[in-house]
Short mmCIF file of C-alpha atoms in Angstrom, two decimals:
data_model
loop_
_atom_site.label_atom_id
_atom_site.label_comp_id
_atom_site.label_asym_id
_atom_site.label_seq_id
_atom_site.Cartn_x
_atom_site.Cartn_y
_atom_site.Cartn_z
CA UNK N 1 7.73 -274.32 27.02
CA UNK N 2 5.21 -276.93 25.61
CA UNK N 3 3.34 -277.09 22.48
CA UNK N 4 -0.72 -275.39 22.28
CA UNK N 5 -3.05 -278.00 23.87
CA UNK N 6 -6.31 -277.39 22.08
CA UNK N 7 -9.85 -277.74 24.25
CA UNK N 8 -13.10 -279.01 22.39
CA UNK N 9 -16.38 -277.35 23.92
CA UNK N 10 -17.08 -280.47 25.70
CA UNK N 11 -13.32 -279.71 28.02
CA UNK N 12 -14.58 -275.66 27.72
CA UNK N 13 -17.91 -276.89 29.61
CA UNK N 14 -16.88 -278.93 32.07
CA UNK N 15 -14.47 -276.35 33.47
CA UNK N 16 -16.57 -273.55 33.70
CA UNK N 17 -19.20 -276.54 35.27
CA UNK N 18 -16.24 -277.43 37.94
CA UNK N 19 -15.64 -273.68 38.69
CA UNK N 20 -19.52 -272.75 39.38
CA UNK N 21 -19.73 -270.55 36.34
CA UNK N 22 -22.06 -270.84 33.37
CA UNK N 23 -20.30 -269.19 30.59
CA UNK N 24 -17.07 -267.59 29.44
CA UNK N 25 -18.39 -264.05 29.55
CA UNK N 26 -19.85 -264.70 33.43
CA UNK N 27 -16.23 -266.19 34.16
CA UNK N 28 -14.69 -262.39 32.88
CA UNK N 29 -17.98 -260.60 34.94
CA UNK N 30 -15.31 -258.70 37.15
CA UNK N 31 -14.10 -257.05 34.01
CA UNK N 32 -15.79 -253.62 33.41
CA UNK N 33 -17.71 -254.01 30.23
CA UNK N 34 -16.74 -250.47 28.94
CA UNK N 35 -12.84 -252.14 28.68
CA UNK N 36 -13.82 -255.43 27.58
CA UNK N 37 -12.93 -255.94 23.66
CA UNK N 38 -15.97 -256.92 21.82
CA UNK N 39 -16.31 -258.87 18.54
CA UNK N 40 -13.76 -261.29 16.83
CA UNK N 41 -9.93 -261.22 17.41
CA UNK N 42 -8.17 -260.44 14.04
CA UNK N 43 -6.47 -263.81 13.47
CA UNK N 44 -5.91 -265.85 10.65
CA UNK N 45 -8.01 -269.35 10.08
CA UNK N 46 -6.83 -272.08 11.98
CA UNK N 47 -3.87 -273.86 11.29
CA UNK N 48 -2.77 -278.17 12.00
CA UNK N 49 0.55 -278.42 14.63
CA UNK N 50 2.17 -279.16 11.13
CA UNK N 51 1.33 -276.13 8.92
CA UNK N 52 1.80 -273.69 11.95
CA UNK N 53 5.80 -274.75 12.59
CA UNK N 54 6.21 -274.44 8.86
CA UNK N 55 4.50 -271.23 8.90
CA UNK N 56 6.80 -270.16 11.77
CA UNK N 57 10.19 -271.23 10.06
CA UNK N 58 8.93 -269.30 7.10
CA UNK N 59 8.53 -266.01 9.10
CA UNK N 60 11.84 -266.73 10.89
CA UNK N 61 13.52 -267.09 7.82
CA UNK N 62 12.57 -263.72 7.15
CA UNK N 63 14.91 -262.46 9.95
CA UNK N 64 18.23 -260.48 9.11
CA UNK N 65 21.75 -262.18 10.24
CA UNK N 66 25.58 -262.01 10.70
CA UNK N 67 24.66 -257.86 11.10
CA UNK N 68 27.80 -256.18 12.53
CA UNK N 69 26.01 -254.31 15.25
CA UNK N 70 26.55 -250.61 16.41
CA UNK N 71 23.86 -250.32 18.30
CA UNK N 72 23.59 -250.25 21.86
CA UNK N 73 21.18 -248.06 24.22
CA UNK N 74 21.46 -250.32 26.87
CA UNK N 75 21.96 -253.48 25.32
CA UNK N 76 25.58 -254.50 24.07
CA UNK N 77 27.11 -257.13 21.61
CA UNK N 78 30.30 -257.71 23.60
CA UNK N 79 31.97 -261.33 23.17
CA UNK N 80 30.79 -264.42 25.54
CA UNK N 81 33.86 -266.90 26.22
CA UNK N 82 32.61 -270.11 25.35
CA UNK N 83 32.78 -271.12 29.32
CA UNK N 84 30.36 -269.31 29.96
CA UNK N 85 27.82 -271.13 27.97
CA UNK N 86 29.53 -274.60 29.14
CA UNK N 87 28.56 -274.02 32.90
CA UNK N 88 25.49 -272.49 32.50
CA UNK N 89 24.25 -275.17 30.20
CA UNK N 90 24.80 -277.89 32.97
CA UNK N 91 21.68 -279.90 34.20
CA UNK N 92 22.16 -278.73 37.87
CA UNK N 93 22.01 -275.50 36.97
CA UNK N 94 20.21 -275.06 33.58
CA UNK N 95 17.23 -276.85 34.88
CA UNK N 96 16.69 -276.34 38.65
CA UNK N 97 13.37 -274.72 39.70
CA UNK N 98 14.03 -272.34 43.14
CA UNK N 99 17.43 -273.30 43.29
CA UNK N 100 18.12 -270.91 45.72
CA UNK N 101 16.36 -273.49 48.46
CA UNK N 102 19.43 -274.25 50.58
CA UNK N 103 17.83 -278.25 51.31
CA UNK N 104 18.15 -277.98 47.38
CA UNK N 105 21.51 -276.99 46.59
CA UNK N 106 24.46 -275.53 48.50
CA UNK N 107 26.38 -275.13 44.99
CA UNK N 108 23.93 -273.05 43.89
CA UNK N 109 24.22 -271.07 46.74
CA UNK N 110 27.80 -270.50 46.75
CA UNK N 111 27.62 -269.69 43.16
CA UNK N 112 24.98 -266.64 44.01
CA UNK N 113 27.74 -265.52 46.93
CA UNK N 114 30.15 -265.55 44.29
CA UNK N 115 28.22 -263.28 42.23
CA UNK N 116 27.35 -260.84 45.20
CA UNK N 117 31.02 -260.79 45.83
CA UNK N 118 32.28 -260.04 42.61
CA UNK N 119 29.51 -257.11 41.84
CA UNK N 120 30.45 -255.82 45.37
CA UNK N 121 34.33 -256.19 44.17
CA UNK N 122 33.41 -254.72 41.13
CA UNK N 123 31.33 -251.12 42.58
CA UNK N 124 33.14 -250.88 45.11
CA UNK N 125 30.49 -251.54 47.52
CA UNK N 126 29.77 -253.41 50.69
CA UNK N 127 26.84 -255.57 50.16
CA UNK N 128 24.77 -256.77 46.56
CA UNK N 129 22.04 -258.97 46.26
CA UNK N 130 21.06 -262.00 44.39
CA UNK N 131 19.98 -259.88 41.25
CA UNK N 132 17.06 -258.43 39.87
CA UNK N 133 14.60 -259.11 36.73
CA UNK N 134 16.58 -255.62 34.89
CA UNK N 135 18.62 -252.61 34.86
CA UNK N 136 15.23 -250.61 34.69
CA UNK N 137 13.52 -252.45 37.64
CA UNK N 138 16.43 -252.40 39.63
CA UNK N 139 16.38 -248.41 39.18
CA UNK N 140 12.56 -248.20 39.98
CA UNK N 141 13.64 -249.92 43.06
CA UNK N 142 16.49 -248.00 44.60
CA UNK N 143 13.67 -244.88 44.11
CA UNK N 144 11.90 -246.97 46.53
CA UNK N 145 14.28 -247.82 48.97
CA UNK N 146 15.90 -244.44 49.17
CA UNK N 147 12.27 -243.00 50.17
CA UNK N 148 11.92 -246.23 52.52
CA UNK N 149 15.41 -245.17 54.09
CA UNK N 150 15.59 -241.38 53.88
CA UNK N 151 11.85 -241.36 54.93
CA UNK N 152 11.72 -238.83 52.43
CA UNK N 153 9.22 -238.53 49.32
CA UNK N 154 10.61 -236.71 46.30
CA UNK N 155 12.79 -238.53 43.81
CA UNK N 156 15.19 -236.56 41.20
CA UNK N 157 15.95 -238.54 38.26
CA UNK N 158 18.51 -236.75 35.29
CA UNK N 159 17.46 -236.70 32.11
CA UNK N 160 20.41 -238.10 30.75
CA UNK N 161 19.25 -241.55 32.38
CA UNK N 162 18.27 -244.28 30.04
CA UNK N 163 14.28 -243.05 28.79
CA UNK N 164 12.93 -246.43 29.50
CA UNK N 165 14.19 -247.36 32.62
CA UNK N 166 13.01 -243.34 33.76
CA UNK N 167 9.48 -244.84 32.24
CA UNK N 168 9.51 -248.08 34.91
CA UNK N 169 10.49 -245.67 37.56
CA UNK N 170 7.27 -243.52 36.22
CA UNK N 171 5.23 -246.37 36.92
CA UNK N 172 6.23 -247.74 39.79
CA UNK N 173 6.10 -244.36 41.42
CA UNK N 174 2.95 -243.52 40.49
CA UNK N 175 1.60 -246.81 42.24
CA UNK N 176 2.91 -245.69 45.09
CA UNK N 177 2.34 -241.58 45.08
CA UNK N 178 5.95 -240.72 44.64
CA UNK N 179 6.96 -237.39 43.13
CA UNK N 180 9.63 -237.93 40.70
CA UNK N 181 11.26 -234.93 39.04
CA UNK N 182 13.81 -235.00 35.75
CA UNK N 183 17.01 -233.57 35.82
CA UNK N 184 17.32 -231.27 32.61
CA UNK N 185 20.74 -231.73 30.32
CA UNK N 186 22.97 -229.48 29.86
CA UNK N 187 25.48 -230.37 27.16
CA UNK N 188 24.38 -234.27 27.05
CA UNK N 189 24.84 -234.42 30.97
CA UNK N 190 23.58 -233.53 34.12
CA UNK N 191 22.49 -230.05 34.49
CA UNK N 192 24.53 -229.47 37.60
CA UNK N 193 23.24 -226.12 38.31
CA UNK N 194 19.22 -227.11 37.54
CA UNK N 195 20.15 -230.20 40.12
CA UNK N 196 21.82 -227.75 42.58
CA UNK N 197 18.30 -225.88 42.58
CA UNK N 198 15.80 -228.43 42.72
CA UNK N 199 17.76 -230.63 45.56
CA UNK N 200 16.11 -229.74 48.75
CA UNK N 201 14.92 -231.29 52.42
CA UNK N 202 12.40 -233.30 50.79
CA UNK N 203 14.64 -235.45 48.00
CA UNK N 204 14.90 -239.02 48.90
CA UNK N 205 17.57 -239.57 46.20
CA UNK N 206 19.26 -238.04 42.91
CA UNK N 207 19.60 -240.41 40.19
CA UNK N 208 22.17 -240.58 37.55
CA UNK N 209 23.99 -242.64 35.00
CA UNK N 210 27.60 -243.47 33.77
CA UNK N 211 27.95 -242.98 31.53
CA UNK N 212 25.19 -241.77 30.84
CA UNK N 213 22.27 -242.78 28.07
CA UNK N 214 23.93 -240.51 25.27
CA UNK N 215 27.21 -242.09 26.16
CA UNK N 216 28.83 -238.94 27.81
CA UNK N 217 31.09 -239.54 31.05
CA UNK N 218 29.23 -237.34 33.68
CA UNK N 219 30.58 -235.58 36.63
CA UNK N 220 29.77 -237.90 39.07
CA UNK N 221 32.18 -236.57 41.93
CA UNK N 222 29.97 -233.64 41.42
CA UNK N 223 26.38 -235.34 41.19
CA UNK N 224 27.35 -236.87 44.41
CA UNK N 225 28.13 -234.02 46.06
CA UNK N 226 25.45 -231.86 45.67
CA UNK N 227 23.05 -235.02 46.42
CA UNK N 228 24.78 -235.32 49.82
CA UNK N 229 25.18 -232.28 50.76
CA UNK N 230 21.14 -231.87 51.30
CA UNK N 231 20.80 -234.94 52.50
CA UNK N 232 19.73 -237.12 49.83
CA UNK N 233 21.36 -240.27 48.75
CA UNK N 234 23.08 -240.88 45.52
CA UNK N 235 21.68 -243.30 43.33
CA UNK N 236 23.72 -244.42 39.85
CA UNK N 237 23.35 -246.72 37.18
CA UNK N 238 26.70 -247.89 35.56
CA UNK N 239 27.36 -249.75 32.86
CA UNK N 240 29.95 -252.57 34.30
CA UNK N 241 32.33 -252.77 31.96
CA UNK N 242 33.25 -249.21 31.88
CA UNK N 243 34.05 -250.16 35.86
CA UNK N 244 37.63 -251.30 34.12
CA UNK N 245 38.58 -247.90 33.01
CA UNK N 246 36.33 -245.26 34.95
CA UNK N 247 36.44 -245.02 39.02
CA UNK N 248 34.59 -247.85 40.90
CA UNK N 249 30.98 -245.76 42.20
CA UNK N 250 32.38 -246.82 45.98
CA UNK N 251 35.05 -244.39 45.29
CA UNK N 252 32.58 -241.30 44.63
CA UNK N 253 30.59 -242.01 47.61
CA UNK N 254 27.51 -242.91 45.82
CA UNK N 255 24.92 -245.00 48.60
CA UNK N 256 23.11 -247.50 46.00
CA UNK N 257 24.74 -248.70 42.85
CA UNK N 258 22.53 -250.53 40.09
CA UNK N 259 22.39 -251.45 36.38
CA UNK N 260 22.26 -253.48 33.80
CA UNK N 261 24.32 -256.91 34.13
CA UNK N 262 23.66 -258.25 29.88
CA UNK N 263 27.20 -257.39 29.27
CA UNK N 264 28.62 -259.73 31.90
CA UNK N 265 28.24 -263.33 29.53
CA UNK N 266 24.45 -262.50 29.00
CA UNK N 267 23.96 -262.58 24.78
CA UNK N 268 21.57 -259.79 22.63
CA UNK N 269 18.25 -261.75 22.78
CA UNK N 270 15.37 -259.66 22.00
CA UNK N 271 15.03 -257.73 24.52
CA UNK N 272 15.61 -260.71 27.80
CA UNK N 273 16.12 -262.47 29.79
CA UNK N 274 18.21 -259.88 31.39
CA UNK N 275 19.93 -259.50 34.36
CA UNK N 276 19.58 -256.52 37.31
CA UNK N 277 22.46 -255.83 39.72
CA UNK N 278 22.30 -253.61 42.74
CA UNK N 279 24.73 -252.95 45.50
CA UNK N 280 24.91 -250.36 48.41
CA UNK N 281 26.03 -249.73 51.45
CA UNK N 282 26.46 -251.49 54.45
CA UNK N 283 23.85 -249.45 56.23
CA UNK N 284 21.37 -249.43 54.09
CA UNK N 285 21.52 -253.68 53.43
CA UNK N 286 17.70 -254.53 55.67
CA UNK N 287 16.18 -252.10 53.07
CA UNK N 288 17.55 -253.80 50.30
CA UNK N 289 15.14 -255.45 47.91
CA UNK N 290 15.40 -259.13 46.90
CA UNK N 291 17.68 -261.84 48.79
CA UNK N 292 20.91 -262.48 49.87
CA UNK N 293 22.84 -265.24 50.42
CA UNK N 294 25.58 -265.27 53.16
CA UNK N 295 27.88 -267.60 55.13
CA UNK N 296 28.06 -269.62 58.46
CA UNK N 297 29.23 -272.77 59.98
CA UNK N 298 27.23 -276.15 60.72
CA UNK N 299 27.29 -277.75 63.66
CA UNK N 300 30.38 -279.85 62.45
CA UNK N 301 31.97 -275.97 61.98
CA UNK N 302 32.22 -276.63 58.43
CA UNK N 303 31.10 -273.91 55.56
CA UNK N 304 28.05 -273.29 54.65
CA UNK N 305 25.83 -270.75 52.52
CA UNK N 306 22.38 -269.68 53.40
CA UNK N 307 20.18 -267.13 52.96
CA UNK N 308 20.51 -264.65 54.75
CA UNK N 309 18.15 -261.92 54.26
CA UNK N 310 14.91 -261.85 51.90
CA UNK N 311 12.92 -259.33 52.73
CA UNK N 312 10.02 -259.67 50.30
CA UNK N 313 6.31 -259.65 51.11
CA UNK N 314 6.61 -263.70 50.32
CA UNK N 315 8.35 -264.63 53.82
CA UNK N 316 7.30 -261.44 55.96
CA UNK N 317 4.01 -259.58 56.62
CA UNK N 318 3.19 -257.63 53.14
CA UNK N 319 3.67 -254.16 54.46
CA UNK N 320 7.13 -254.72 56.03
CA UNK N 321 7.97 -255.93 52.54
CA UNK N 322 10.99 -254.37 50.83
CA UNK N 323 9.97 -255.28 47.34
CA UNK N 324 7.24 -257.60 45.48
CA UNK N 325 9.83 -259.02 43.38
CA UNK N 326 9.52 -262.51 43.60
CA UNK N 327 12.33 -264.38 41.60
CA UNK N 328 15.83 -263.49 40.68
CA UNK N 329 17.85 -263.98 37.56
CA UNK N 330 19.41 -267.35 39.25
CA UNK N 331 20.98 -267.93 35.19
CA UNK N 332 21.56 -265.09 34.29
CA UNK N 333 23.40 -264.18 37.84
CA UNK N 334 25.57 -267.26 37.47
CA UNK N 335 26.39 -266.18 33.46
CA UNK N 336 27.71 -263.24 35.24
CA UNK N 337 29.74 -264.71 38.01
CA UNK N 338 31.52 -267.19 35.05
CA UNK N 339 31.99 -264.48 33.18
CA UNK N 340 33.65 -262.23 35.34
CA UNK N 341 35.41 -264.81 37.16
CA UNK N 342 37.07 -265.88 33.95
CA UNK N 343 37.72 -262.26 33.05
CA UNK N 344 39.34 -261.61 35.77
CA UNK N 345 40.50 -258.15 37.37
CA UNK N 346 42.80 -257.38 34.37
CA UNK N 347 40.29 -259.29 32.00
CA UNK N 348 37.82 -256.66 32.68
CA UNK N 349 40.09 -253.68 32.44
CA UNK N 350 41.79 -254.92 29.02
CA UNK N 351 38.18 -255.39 27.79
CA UNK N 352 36.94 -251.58 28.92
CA UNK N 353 40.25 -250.22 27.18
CA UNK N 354 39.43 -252.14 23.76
CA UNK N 355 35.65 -250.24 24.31
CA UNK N 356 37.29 -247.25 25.17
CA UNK N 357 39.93 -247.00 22.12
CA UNK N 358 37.75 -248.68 19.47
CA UNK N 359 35.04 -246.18 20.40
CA UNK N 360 37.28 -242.92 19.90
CA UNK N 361 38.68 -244.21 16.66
CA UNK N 362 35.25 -245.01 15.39
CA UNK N 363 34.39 -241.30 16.26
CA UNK N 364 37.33 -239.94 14.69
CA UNK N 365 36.94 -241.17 11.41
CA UNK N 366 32.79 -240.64 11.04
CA UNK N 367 33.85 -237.36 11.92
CA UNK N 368 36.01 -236.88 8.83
CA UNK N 369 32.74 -237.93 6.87
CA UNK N 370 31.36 -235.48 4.97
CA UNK N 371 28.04 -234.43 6.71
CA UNK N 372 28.75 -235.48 9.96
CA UNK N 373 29.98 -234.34 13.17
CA UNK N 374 30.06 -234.82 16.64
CA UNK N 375 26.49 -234.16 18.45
CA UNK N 376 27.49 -233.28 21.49
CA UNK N 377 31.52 -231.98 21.33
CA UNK N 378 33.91 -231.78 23.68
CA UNK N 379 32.64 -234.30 26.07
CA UNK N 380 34.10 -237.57 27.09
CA UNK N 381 32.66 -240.71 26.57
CA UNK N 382 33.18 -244.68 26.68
CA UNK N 383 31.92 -246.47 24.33
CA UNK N 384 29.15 -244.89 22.71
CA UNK N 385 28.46 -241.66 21.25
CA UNK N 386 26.40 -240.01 19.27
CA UNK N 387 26.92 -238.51 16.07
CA UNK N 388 24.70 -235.53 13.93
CA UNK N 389 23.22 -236.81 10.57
CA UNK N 390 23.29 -234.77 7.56
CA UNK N 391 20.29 -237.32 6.41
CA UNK N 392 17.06 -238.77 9.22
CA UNK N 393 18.98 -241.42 11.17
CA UNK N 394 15.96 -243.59 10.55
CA UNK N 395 16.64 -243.31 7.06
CA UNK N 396 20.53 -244.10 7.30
CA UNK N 397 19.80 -247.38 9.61
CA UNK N 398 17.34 -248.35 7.13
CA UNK N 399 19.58 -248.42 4.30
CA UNK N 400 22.61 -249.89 5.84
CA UNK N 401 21.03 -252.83 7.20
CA UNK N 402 20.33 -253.55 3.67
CA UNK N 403 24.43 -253.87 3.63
CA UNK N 404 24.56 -256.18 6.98
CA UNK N 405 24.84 -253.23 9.31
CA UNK N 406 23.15 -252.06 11.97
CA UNK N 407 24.82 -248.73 12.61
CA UNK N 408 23.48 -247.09 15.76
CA UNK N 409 20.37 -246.14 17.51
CA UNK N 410 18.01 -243.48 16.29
CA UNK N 411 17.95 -241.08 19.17
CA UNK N 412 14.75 -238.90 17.90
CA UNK N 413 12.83 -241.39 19.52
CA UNK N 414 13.32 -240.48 22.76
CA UNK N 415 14.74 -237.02 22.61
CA UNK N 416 13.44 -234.41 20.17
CA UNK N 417 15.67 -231.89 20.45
CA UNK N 418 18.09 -234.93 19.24
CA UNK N 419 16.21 -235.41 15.94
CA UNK N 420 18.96 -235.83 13.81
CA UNK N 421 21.38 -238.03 16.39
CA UNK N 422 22.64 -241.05 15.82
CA UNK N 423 23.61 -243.35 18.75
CA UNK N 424 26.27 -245.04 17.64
CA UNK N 425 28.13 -248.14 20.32
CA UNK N 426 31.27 -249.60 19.98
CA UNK N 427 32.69 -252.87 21.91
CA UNK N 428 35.68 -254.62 21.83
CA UNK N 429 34.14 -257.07 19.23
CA UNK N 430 34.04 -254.62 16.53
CA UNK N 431 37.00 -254.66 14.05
CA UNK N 432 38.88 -252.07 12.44
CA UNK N 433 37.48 -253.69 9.16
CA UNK N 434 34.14 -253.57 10.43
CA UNK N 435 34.39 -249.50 11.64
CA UNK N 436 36.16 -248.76 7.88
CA UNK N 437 33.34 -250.49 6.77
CA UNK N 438 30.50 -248.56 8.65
CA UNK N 439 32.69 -245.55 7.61
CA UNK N 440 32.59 -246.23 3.96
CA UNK N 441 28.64 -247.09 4.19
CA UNK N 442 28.09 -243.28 5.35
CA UNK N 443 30.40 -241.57 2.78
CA UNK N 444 28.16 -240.62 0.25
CA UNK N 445 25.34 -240.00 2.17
CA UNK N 446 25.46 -236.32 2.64
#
């Protein structure tokens, strides 16, 4: 990104002279005047290129580090091997622009087909494409291309599904004049008997998560079922790392698989880049959104990659298009394919367990604190849970970042009835001196 490029009026005038217009306000005519902001912008008096960078280290100096984080809702402080950094650092891939181009760069190309491969290796399904901007974009678009496929409107989306990607799906179904319909909990999970009655002949897809947003393992065997069953297709979000421990969506029969890829060698960065994965089956793969890359042979009947398919409203006619997405996560993709090539298949399972057992220790003992307790007993989870507060969450987060740690997620912000929850995550990074820690940081609190 460059530096601010300041224009005198003289520069101001002689654009709006090269563009036809007279002024700024008859440039910004098209703009309804009713929703155009009127008098002066609340900013401070100008600053020189010199006093603003100081100004900015200042404010950044402000910022809180070396927190041992708990949190997680979606985003996840697992460890990075240092390769991964290494090769995605490298000029031919750190700096290319479309790289994708196959005149540009067969590497680049091959590394993308690795990355489809090893998400499809991963889910347990047959095709993936070249990623997406998100986990909540990629869900918004499996809404649409279940309706596209099933030729069916109405979209059922549980409750239990992380709030904000349920908020993009809101939006981009409400360009588009799709009914979506949540999924009440039961328990933390899936209402299976609320699903059972609002499945019918006109739901495109039912959409869940696992595990799901409040970290509970849901009965996805059954989700699927009941989905099929009345025709619909089965949608779910996974979190991939929990693919080492819990069964690969492929084996539950589930028709489009999607999520979040940050955890795959993609670092905490407030709040992006991040990376969107989404797989499915065979049948479904000219309704996919995005690209995918493929193989073939030359002429000399040597390998190549190419793209294969990208059906967006950039190469074919607009309303044939299967999405309006327009870039992929190219870097972000190819963290993930170095990652989880380096990982390996036992990498990623010895990884999961560490999640898995640090997780359940870090519940049992913030159970034995005085004042707190499981919020939703008795069900399993992976590697976040949530625990009730004897004090407002808000309140305990506050205070213990003043001791370097950021213990959990406060869930009253998206679920009322879940005032007093705490969302707490656990990866294999976190120490048993670090859980002790966050332990001893609560006692007292009560």
């Amino acid at each position: 990104m460059g530096g601010f490029i300041p224009n005198t009026d003289r520069d101001r005038k002689i654009m709006l002279e090269t563009i036809g217009v007279r002024s700024i306000d008859e440039l910004f005519a098209d703009i309804p005047d009713e929703v155009r902001f009127k008098g002066n912008m609340n900013l401070p008096e100008p600053l020189s290129e010199l006093d603003a960078l100081n100004l900015l280290h200042e404010m950044s100096g402000r910022n809180l580090h070396d927190l041992v984080c708990f949190a997680g809702a979606g985003a996840y402080d697992h460890f990075i091997p240092s390769v991964v950094g290494h090769v995605t650092s490298r000029s031919e891939f750190y700096t290319a622009y479309t790289p994708y181009q196959p005149e540009v760069s067969q590497a680049v190309l091959q590394s993308i087909y690795e990355y489809q491969s090893l998400i499809c290796q991963l889910t347990g399904m047959d095709v993936s494409n070249a990623s997406m901007y998100d986990g909540a974009t990629s869900l918004a678009e499996a809404a649409l291309m279940a309706v596209s496929s099933t030729r069916r409107r109405k979209v059922l989306v549980s409750r239990a599904v992380n709030p904000e990607y349920r908020e993009v799906l809101a939006t981009y179904a409400k360009a588009v004049e799709i009914p979506v319909q949540e999924v009440p909990m039961s328990d933390g999970a899936t209402d299976l008997e609320a699903l059972s009655r609002m499945v019918d002949g006109e739901t495109a897809c039912v959409m869940a998560q696992q595990p799901n947003f409040l970290g509970v393992v849901e009965s996805v065997d059954d989700i699927s079922k009941i989905a099929h069953d009345a025709g619909a297709l089965f949608v779910v979000a996974v979190d991939p790392i929990s693919l080492g421990v819990l069964k690969a969506p492929g084996d539950y029969d589930a028709d489009i698989v999607m999520g979040e890829g940050q955890a795959l060698g993609n670092p905490l960065s407030y709040g992006g880049p991040y990376l969107g994965f989404f797989a499915s089956k065979e049948k479904f793969v000219r309704r996919m959104p995005g690209r995918i890359v493929g193989t073939t042979l030359d002429v000399r009947g040597q390998r190549g990659f190419v793209l294969t398919l990208q059906t967006r409203e950039q190469h074919i006619r607009r309303e044939r298009a299967t999405s309006n997405i327009c870039s992929n996560e190219a870097l972000n993709a190819l963290a993930a394919t170095v990652y989880l090539a380096t990982m390996g298949r036992q990498g990623i399972q010895e990884v999961s367990n560490l999640c898995l057992q640090k997780a359940h220790f870090a519940m049992d003992s913030l159970g034995s604190v005085k004042g707190f307790e499981p919020l939703i007993p008795g069900k399993p989870f992976f590697k976040e849970f949530a625990v009730k507060c004897p004090v407002s969450p808000s309140s305990i987060i506050k205070d213990l970042v003043k001791k370097g740690i950021l213990p959990g997620v406060d869930l009253g912000r998206w679920y009322p009835e879940y005032s007093e929850g705490l969302l707490v995550a656990v990866t294999e990074k976190r120490s048993r001196q670090e859980i002790e820690r966050l332990v001893a940081a609560l006692e007292g609190l009560a």
